[in-house]
Coordinates of C-alpha atoms in Angstrom, one line a residue:
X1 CA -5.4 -31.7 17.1
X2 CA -6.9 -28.5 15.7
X3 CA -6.3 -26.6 18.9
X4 CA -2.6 -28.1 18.7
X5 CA -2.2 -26.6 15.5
X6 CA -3.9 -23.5 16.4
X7 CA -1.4 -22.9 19.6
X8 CA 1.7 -23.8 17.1
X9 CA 0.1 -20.9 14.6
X10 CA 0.0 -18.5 17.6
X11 CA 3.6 -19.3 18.7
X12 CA 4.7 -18.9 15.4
X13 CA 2.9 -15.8 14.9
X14 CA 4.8 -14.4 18.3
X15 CA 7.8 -15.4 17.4
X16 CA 7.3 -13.6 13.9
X17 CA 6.2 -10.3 15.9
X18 CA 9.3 -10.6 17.5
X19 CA 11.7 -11.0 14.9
X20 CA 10.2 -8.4 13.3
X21 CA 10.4 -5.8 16.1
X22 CA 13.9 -6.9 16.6
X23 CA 14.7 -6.4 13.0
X24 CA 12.8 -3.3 12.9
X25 CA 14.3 -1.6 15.7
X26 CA 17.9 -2.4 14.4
X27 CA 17.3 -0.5 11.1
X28 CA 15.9 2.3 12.8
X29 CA 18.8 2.9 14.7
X30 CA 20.7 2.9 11.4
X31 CA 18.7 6.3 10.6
X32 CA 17.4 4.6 7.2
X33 CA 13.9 5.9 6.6
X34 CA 11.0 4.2 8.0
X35 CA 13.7 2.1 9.8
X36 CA 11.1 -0.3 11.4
X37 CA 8.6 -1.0 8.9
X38 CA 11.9 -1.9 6.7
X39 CA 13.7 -3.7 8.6
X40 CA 10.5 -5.9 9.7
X41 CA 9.4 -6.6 5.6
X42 CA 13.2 -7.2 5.0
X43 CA 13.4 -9.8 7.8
X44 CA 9.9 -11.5 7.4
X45 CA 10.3 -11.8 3.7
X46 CA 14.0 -13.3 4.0
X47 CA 12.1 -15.8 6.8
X48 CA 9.7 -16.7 4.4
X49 CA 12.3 -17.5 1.5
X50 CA 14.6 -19.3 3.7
X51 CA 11.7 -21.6 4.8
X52 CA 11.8 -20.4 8.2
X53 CA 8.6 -21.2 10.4
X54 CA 7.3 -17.7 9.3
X55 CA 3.4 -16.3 10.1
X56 CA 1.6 -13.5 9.6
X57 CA -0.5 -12.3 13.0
X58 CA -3.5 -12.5 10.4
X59 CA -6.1 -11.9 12.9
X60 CA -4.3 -8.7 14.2
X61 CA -3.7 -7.2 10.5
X62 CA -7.5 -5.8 10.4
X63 CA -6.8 -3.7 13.6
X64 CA -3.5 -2.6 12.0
X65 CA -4.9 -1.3 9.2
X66 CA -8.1 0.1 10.8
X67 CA -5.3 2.0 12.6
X68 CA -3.7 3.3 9.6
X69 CA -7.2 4.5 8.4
X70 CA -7.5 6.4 12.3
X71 CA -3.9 8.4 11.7
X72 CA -5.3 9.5 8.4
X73 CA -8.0 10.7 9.9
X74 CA -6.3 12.5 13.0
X75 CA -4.4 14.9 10.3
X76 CA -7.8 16.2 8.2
X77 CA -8.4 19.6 9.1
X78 CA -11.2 22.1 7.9
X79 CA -9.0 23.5 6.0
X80 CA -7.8 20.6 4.4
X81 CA -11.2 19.7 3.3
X82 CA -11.8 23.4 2.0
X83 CA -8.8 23.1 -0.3
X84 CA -10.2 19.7 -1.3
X85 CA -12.0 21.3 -4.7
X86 CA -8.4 22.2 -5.8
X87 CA -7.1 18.4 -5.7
X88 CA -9.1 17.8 -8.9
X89 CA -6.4 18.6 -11.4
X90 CA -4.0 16.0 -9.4
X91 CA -6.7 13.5 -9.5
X92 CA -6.9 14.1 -13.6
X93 CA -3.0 13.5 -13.5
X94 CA -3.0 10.9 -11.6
X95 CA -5.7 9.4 -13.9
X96 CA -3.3 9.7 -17.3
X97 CA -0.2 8.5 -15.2
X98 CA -2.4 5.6 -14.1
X99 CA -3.5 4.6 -17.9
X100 CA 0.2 5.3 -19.1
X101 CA 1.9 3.0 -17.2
X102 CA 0.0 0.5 -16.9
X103 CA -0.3 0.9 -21.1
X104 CA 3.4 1.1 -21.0
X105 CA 3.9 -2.2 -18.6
X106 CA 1.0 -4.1 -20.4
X107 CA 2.9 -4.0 -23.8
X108 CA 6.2 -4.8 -22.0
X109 CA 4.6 -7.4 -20.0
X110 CA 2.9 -9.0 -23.1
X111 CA 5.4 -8.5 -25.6
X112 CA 9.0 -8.5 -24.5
X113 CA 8.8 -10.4 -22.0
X114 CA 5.9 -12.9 -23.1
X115 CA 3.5 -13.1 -19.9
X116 CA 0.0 -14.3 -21.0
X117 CA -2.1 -11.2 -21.9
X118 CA -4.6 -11.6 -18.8
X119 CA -1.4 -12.2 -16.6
X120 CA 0.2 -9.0 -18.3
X121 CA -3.3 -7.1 -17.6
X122 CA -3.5 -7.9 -13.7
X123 CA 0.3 -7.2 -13.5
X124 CA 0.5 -3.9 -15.3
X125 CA -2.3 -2.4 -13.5
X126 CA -1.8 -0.7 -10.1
X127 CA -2.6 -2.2 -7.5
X128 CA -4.3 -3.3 -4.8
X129 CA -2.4 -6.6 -4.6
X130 CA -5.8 -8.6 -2.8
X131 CA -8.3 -7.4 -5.5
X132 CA -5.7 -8.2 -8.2
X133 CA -5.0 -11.9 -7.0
X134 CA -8.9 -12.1 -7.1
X135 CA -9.7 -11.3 -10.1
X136 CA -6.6 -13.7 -11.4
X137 CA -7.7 -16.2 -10.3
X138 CA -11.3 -15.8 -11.6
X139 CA -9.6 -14.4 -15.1
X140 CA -7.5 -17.5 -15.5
X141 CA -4.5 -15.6 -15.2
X142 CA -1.3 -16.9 -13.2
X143 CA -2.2 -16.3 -10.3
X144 CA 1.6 -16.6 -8.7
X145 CA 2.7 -14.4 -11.0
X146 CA 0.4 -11.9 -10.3
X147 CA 0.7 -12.2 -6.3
X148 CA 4.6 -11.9 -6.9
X149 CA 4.8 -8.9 -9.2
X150 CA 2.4 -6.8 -6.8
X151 CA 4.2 -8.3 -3.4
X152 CA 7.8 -6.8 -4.9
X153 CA 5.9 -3.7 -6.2
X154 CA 4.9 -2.5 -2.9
X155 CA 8.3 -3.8 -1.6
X156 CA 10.3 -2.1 -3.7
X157 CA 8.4 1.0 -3.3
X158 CA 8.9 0.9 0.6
X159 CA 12.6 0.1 0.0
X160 CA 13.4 2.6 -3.1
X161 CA 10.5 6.1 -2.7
X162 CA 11.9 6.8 0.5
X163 CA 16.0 7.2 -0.6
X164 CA 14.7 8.7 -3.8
X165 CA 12.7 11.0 -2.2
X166 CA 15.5 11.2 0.3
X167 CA 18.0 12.6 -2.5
X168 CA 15.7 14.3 -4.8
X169 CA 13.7 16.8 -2.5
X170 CA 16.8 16.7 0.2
X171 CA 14.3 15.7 2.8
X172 CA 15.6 13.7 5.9
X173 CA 12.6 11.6 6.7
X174 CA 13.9 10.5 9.5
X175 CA 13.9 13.6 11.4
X176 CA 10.3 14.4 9.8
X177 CA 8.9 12.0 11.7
X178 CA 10.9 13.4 15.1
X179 CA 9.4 16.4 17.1
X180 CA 7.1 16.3 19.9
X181 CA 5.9 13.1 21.3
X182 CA 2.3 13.2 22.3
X183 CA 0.6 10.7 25.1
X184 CA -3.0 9.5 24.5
X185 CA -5.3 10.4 27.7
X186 CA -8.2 8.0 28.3
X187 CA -10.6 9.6 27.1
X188 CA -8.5 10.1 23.6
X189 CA -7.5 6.7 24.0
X190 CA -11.2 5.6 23.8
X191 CA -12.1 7.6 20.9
X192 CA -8.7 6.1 19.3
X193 CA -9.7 2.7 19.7
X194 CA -13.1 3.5 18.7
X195 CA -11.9 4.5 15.4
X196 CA -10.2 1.1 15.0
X197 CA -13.3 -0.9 16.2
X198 CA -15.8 1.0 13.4
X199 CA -13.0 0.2 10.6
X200 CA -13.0 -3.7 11.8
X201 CA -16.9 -3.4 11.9
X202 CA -16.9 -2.0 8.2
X203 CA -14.1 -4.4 6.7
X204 CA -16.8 -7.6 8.9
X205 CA -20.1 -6.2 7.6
X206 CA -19.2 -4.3 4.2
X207 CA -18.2 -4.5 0.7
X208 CA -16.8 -0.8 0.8
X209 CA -13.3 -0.9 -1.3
X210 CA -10.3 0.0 1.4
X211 CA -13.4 -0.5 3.7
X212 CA -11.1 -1.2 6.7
X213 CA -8.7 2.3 6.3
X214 CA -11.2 4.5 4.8
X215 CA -14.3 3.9 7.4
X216 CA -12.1 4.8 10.2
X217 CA -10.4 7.4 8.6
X218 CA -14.3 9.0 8.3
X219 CA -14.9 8.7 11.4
X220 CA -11.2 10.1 13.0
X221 CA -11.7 12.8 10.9
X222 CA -14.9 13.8 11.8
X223 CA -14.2 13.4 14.9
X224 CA -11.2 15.9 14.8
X225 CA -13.0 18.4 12.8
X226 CA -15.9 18.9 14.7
X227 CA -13.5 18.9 17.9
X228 CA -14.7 15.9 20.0
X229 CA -11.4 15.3 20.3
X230 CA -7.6 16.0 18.9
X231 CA -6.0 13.4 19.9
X232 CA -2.3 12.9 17.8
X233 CA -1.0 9.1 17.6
X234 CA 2.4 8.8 19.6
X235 CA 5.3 7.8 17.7
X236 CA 5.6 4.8 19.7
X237 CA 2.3 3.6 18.2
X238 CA 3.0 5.2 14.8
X239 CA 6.5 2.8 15.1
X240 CA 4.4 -0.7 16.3
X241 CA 1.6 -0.2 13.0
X242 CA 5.3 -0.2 11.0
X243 CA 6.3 -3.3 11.9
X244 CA 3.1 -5.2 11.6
X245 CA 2.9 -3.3 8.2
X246 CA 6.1 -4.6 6.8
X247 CA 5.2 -8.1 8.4
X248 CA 2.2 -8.0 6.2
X249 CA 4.2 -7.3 3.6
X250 CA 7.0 -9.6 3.7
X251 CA 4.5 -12.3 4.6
X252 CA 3.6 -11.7 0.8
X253 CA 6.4 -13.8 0.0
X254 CA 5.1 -17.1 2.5
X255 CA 5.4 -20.4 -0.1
X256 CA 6.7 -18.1 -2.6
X257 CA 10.3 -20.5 -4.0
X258 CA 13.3 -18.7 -4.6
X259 CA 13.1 -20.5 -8.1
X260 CA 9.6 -18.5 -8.5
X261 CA 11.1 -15.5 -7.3
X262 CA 13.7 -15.5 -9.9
X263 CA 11.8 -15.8 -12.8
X264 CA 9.8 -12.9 -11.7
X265 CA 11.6 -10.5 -10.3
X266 CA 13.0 -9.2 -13.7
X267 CA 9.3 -8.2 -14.7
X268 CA 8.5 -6.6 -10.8
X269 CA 11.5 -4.4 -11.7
X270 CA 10.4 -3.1 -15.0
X271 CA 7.2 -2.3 -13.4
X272 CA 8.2 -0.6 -11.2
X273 CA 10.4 1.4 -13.0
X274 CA 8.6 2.3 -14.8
X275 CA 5.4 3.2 -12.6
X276 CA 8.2 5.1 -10.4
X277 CA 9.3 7.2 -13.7
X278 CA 6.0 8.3 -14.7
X279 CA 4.8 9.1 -11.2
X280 CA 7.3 11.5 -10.6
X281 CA 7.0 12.9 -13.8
X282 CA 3.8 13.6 -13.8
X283 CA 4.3 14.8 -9.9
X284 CA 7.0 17.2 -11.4
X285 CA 4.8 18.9 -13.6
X286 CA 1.7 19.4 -11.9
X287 CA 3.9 20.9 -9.1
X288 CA 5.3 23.1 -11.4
X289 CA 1.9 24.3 -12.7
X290 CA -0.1 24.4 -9.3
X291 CA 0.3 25.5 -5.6
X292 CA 0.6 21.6 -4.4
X293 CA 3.3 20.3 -2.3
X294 CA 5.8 18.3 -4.7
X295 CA 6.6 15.9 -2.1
X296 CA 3.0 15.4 -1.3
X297 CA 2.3 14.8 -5.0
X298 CA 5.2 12.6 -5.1
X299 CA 3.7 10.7 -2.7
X300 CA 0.4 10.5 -3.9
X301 CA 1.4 9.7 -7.2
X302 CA 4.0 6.5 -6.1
X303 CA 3.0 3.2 -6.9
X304 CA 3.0 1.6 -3.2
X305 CA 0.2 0.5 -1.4
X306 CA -2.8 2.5 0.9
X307 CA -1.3 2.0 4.3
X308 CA 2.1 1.7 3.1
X309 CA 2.4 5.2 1.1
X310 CA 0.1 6.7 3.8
X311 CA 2.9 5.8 6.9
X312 CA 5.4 7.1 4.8
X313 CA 3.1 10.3 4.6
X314 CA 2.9 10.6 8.1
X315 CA 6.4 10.2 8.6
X316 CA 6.7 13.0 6.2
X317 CA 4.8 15.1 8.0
X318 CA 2.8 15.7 4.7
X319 CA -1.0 16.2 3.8
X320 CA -1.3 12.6 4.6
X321 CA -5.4 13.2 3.5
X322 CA -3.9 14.1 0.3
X323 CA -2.0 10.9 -0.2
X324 CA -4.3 9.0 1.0
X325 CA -7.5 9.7 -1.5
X326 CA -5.3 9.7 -4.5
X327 CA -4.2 6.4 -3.7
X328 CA -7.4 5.1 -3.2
X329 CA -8.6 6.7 -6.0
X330 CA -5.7 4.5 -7.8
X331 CA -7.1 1.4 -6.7
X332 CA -10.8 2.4 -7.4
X333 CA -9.7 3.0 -10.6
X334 CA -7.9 -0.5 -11.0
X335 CA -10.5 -2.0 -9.9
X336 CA -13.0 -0.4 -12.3
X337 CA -10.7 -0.9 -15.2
X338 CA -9.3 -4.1 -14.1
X339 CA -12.6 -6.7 -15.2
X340 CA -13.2 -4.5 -18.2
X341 CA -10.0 -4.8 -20.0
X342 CA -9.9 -8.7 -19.0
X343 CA -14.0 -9.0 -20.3
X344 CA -12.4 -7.2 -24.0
X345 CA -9.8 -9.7 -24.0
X346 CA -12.1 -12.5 -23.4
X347 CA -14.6 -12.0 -26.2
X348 CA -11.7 -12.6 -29.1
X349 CA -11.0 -15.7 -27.6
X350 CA -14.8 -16.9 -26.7
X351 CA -15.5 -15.6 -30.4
X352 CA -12.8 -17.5 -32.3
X353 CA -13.8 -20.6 -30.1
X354 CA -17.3 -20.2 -31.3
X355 CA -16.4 -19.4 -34.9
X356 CA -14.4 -23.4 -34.5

């Protein structure tokens, strides 16, 4: 029986891939940005909320990401790293946008619209969506909630930052990502997939945060900078790790009601908003008072996720190195304030049950 319901898992998996790809491919053609990784969320989340026989490939998901981590790597230069000391200012900014909104969303959260203040906490803070359902479900707070409001964030940043970015900085992404079309040689191709395997190792045998992006992004970087090799990912490759990307994240929505959805969706929309309103505010005005790329910053600042923000990076054609550490410096620091504001709310309660 097990190996029945294993085989029916893979099939369903397949035939996820494959609705995905179609999807995918369908919206690329429309010349929407990141077309594929789009149109496969879009048609993997409406799967899932239809009840359709929907699966994530969960055992491929590691080496997706792990490939992620490798095309971050593949675009750090030595002179990227030497202008690395002059990031510091964005990293402060990013800090006070960080603690602004998610100020800003926990008093909206709590208040107005009456979530529980551990629920409000988990949901207010920015991201990542795996250590956020963790810790709700070890805080007490609704934990569906929670998994819900951070699914649509990253959803809605996929499906909005592009077009706004789009129409604010007159960018076509589309044609960003266009140009030259590189093959991988064998060689390349085995330091490519060596990347991958040391990020699947790391995520296996570590406890690093974004172990399974930011080991192989180490290693495709050093790698590139000490000039082993310069392999560039073809787009075809670049277009694959976007569908399985926006599989992961339509799969968010798997067992999720339309009924939940609903009753949620009000609150993943003031979130956002709200994130997106102070990130590119605060990207606005340290562009205006630095020599940083405004789109880069815009991009660093958004409230997506890792991989997500760092594809759209790539399809840029922006310092995707950039992107990348500010983002994971977002969820470092989510992670770092994340227990310690739920522990402060805590003692109250634990007090005033003592003091009974």
């Amino acid at each position: 029986m097990p190996l029945t319901l294993n085989k029916h898992a893979w099939l369903r998996s397949g035939a996820t891939c494959v609705l995905a790809g179609l999807a995918g491919w369908i919206v690329s053609l429309t010349g929407l940005p990141l077309g594929w990784m789009m149109g496969a969320m879009l048609a993997v989340a409406a799967a899932s909320l239809l009840k359709l026989p929907a699966e994530q490939p969960t055992a491929l998901m590691p080496y997706v990401r792990a490939s992620v981590g490798t095309m971050l790597g593949a675009s750090v230069t030595a002179g990227l790293l030497l202008s690395f000391p002059e990031w510091w200012t964005s990293l402060v900014f990013l800090l006070i946008a960080l603690l602004l909104s998610g100020s800003i969303n926990f008093l909206l959260l709590s208040k107005v619209l009456r979530f529980q203040k551990p629920t409000a906490v988990l949901c207010a803070a920015p991201g990542g969506i795996a250590e956020m359902i963790l810790l709700s479900e070890q805080a007490g707070a609704d934990q569906a909630r929670v998994a819900i409001v951070h699914a649509l964030r990253i959803a809605l940043s996929i499906l909005i930052l592009p077009l706004l970015i789009a129409w604010f900085m007159h960018v076509d992404v589309q044609r960003s990502a266009a140009g030259t079309t590189p093959s991988l040689s064998l060689i390349d191709t085995g330091w490519f997939l060596a990347c991958i395997a040391a990020g699947v190792a790391a995520d296996r045998w570590t406890r690093l945060p974004a172990r399974v992006i930011v080991v192989p992004l180490i290693v495709s970087a050093a790698l590139h900078i000490s000039g082993v090799t310069h392999f560039v990912v073809p787009e075809w490759v670049t277009n694959i790790v976007q569908v399985f990307i926006g599989i992961n994240v339509g799969g968010r929505f798997l067992g999720i009601s339309a009924r939940q959805l609903s009753h949620v969706i009000g609150a993943a929309f003031v979130v956002i908003s709200v994130q997106i309103a102070i990130a590119f505010s605060a990207a606005i005005l340290v562009a205006r008072n630095s020599d940083l790329d405004p789109l880069a910053l815009m991009l660093a600042y958004a409230p997506g996720g890792l991989a997500e923000m760092s594809l759209i990076a790539i399809a840029m054609g922006r310092e995707v190195a950039f992107v990348g550490l500010h983002h994971l410096f977002r969820v470092m620091v989510s992670l770092a304030l994340g227990p310690l504001l739920l522990s402060r709310l805590k003692r109250p309660a634990d007090k005033s049950a003592e003091d009974n």
